[in-house]
Each structure stands twice: as C-alpha cells, then as structure tokens.
GROMACS .gro file of C-alpha atoms in nm:
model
  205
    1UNK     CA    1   6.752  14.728  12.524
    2UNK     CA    2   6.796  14.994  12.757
    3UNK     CA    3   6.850  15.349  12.599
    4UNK     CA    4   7.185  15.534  12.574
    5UNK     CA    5   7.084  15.835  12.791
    6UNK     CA    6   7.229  16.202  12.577
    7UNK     CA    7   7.244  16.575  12.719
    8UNK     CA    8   7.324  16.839  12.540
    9UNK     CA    9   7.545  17.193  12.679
   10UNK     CA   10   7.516  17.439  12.403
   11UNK     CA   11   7.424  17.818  12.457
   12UNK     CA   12   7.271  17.881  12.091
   13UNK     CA   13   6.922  17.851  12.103
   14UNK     CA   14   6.892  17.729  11.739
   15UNK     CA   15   7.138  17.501  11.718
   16UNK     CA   16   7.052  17.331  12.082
   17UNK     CA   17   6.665  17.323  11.928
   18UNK     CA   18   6.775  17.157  11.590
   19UNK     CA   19   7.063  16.887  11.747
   20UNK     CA   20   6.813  16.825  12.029
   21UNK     CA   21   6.535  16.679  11.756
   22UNK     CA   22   6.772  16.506  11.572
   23UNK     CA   23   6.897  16.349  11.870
   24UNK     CA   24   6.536  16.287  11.980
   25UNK     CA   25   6.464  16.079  11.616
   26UNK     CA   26   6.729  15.868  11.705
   27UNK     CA   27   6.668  15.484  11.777
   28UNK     CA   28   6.764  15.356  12.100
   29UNK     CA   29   6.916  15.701  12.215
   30UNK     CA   30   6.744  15.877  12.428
   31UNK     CA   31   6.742  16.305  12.510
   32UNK     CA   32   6.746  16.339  12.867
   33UNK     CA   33   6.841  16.727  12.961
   34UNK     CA   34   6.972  17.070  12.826
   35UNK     CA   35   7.205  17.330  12.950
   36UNK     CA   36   7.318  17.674  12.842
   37UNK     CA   37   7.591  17.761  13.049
   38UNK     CA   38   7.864  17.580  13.246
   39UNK     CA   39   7.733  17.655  13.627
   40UNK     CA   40   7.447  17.406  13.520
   41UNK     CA   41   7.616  17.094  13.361
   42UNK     CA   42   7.738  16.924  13.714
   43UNK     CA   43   7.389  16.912  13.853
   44UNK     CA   44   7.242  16.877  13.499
   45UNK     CA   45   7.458  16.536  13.508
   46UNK     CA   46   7.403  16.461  13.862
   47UNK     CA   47   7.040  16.446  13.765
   48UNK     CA   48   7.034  16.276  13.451
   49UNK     CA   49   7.281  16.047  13.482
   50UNK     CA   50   7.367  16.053  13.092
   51UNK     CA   51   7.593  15.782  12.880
   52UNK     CA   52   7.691  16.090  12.639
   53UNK     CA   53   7.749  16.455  12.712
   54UNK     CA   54   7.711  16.684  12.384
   55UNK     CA   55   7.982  16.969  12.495
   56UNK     CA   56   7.999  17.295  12.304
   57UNK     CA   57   8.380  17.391  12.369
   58UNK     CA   58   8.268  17.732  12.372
   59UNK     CA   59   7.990  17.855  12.641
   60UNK     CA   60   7.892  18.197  12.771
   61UNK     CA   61   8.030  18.146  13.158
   62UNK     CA   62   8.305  17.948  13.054
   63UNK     CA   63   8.505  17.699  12.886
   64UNK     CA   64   8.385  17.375  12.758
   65UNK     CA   65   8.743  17.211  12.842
   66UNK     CA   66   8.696  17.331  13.207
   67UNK     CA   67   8.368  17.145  13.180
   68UNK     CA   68   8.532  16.833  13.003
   69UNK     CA   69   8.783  16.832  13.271
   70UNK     CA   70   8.545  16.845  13.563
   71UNK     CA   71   8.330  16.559  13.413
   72UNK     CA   72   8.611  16.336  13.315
   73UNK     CA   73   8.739  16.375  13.733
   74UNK     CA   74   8.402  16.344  13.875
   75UNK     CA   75   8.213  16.118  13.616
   76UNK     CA   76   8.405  15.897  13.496
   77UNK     CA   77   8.188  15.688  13.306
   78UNK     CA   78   8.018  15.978  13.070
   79UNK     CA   79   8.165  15.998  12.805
   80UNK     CA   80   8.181  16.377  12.648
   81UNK     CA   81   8.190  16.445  12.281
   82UNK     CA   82   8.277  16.794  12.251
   83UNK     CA   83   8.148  17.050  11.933
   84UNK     CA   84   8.293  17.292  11.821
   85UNK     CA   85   8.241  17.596  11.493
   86UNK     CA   86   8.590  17.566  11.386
   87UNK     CA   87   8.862  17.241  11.320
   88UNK     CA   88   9.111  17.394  11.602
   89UNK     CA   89   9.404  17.099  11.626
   90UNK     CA   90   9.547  17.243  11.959
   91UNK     CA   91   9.200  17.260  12.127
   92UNK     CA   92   9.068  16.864  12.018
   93UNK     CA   93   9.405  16.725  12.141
   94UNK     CA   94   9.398  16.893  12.500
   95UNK     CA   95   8.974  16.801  12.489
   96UNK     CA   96   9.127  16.422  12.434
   97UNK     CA   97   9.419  16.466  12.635
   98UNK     CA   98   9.130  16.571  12.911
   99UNK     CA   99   8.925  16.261  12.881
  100UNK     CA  100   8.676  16.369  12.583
  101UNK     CA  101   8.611  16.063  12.386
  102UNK     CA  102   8.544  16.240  12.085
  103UNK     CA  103   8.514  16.547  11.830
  104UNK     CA  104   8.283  16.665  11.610
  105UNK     CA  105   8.251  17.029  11.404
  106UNK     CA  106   7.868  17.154  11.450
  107UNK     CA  107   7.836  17.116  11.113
  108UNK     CA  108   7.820  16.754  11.142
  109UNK     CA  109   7.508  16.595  11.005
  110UNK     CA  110   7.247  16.398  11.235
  111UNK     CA  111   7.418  16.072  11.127
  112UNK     CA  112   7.763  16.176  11.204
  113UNK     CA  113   7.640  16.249  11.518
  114UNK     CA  114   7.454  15.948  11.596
  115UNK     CA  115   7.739  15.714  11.509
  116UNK     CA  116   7.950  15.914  11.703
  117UNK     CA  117   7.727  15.875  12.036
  118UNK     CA  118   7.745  15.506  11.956
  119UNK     CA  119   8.077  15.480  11.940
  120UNK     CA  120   8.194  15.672  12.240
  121UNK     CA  121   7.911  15.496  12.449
  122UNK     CA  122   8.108  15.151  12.294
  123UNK     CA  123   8.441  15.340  12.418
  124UNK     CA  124   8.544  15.399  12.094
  125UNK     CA  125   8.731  15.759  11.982
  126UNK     CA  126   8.577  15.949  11.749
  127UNK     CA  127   8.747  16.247  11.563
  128UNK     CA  128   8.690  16.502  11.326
  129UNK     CA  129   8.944  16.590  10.991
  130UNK     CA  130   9.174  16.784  11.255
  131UNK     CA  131   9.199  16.528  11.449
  132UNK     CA  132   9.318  16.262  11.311
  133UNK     CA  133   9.695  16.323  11.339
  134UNK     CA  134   9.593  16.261  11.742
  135UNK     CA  135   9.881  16.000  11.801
  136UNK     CA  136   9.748  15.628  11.804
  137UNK     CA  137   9.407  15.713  11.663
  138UNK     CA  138   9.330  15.376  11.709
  139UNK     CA  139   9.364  15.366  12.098
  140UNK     CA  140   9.090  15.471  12.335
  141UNK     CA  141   9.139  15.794  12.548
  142UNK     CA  142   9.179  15.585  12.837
  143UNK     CA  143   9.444  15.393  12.718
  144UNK     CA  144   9.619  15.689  12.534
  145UNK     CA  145   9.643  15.812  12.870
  146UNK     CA  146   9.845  15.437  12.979
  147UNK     CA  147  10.074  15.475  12.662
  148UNK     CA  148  10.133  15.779  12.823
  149UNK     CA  149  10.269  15.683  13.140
  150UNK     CA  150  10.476  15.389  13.033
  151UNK     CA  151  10.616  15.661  12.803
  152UNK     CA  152  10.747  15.823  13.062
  153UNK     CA  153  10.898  15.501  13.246
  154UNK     CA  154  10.596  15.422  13.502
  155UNK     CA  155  10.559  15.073  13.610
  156UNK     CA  156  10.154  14.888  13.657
  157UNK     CA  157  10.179  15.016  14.010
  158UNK     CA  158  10.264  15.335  13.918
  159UNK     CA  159   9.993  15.377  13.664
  160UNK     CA  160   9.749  15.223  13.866
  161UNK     CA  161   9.809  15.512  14.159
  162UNK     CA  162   9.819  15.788  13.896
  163UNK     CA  163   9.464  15.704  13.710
  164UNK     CA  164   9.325  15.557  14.016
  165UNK     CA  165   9.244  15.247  13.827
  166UNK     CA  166   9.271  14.881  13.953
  167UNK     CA  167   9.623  14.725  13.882
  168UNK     CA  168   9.404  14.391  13.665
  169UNK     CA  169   9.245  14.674  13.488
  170UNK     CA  170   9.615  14.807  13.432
  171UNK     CA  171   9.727  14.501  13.329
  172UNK     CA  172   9.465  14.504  13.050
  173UNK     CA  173   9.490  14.811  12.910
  174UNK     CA  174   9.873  14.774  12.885
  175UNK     CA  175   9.791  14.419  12.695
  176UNK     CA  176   9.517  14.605  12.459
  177UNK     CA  177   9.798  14.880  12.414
  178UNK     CA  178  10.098  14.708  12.283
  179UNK     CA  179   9.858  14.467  12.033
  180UNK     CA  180   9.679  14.784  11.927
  181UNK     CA  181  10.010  14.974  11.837
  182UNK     CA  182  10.178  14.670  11.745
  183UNK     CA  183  10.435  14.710  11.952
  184UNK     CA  184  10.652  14.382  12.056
  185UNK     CA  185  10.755  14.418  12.431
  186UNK     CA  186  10.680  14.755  12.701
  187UNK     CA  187  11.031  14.894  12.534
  188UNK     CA  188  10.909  14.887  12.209
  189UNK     CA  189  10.609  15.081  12.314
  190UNK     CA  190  10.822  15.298  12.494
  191UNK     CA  191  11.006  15.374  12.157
  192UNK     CA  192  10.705  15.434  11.996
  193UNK     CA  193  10.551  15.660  12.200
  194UNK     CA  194  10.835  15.881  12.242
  195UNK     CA  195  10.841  15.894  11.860
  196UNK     CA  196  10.470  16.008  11.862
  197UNK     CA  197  10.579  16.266  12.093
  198UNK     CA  198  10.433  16.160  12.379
  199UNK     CA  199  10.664  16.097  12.759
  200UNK     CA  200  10.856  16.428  12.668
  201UNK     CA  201  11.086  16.270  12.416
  202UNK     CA  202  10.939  16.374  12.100
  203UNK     CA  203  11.314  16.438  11.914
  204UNK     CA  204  11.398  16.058  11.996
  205UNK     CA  205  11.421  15.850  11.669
   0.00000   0.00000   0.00000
C-alpha cells in the first residue's frame, strides 16, 4: 500500500521535533517535509505533494487560516488538519468553513493524531471538544459547503459554477447530503439548514 504522504507547518522547534517522530512511528504514514513559517508552505507542498497538511493556526509571518485558505484554492486534494494551543469555537468553524478537514488541540496524543490523518485522508471530519457543535458534524467539509448553497436557494448548476465541481459530482454530494441529514426532499434540507444557521436564515423555525 502506498503511504499517506504528512507535512508538518509549526514554528516551535520542540513541538515540530516531538509531532514529527511520532508521525514518523506511524504505520503506513509517511513524514515528507517541515516548515516554520507561512512564505514556505506553497512550495513546501508543491514539492512534496502531501495527502495531509499538519497546520499550526498560529505562525510567526502569518496566519494559519490564510494558509488553510490558500491550500484549500490551490490544492484541492490535501487535506489540512489544523492545531491549535487553545479550543477557540470561532476560529475551528471559519478553519472548516475554509476547507480544513479537521481540528485538533496540540495537546492531542500521537494516536489522536494518527486517527485523525486517517480519517481526513478517508475524507472524513475530524473535530476537537469545541467543535463539535459545527452544524452537521456528520457531513464532510465538502459537502457542508453544498448544504450550504442549497441553503441559500442555488440549483446543481449553480453549485456546480460556485465550487467549480462537475454537475455528476453535484448530483452526488446533494444525494449523500439529504441521506446523511436525513432530510426527505431539497426543501426539507433547506429547512434544516436554515435551522442550523446556515443560508442566512438562522431565526427560521
């Protein structure tokens, strides 16, 4: 089985050194790079080529959500799990909302972390404590983001054009959607997204 191919972004030296060797005793996941600071992640990628970018949200040139953001637009198959000291709701949600996959507190032990690289590389979401009021946990980012949209009344074609995703690969992530949130017809998911909060009509009951 091929490898799932990890780098790590964090600018303390200790905690880089320890996550890196307990990445490294992993089986079947492989290390492939480091970086300090945020000028160095694009070419760091570009280079690597990584299944799963270990993001500290916090880095000494910038943010890690600028860095999330950039990756999700121009690599859209790595899938970022960002770390962070501190359980901050507001900044995991906009990380998601951003196209992180998942969340984890650096004081997460080597097996949290492990099964969290497995699961985002499976396109799973994973979350921390503070996360887990994230609305329809149980949906990946990707389709979080479609739940969105027909939230706020777009059609396939629509969606399609505003993810820049194939309209058959619309199709199916609407399908996985409304089984997934249980949801009986594209109004019914409509309802229930609003009710989450999400397509700007969080008082509608």
């Amino acid at each position: 089985m091929t490898s799932l191919r990890v780098v790590i972004v964090d600018d303390h030296p200790m905690f880089r050194l320890g996550l890196a060797a307990a990445v490294e005793q992993m089986d079947g996941i492989e290390l492939v790079g480091e970086a300090e600071r945020a000028a160095d992640v694009d070419a760091l990628v570009a280079a690597t080529e990584p299944d799963v970018v270990l993001l500290d949200i916090r880095l000494p040139d910038g943010s890690g959500l600028e860095v999330n953001r950039a990756l999700a637009a121009r690599y859209p198959d790595v899938r970022v799990i960002v770390l962070t000291m501190s359980e901050d709701h507001e900044t995991v949600l906009t990380a998601l909302r951003d196209g992180a996959r998942g969340y984890l507190v650096k004081g997460a032990g080597p097996d949290q972390v492990e099964q969290a690289v497995r699961a985002v590389a499976a396109d799973d979401v994973v979350l921390n404590h503070a996360a887990a009021t994230r609305p329809f946990p149980e949906l990946t980012q990707r389709e979080l983001d479609v739940l969105e949209l027909i939230a706020e009344g777009l059609d396939n074609q629509a969606i399609a054009r505003r993810l820049v995703l194939n309209p058959k690969t619309v199709r199916n992530h609407v399908s996985n959607v409304l089984a997934k949130v249980h949801a009986t017809d594209r109004s019914h998911a409509i309802v229930l997204a609003r009710r989450a909060g999400l397509g700007g009509e969080s008082s509608l009951s």
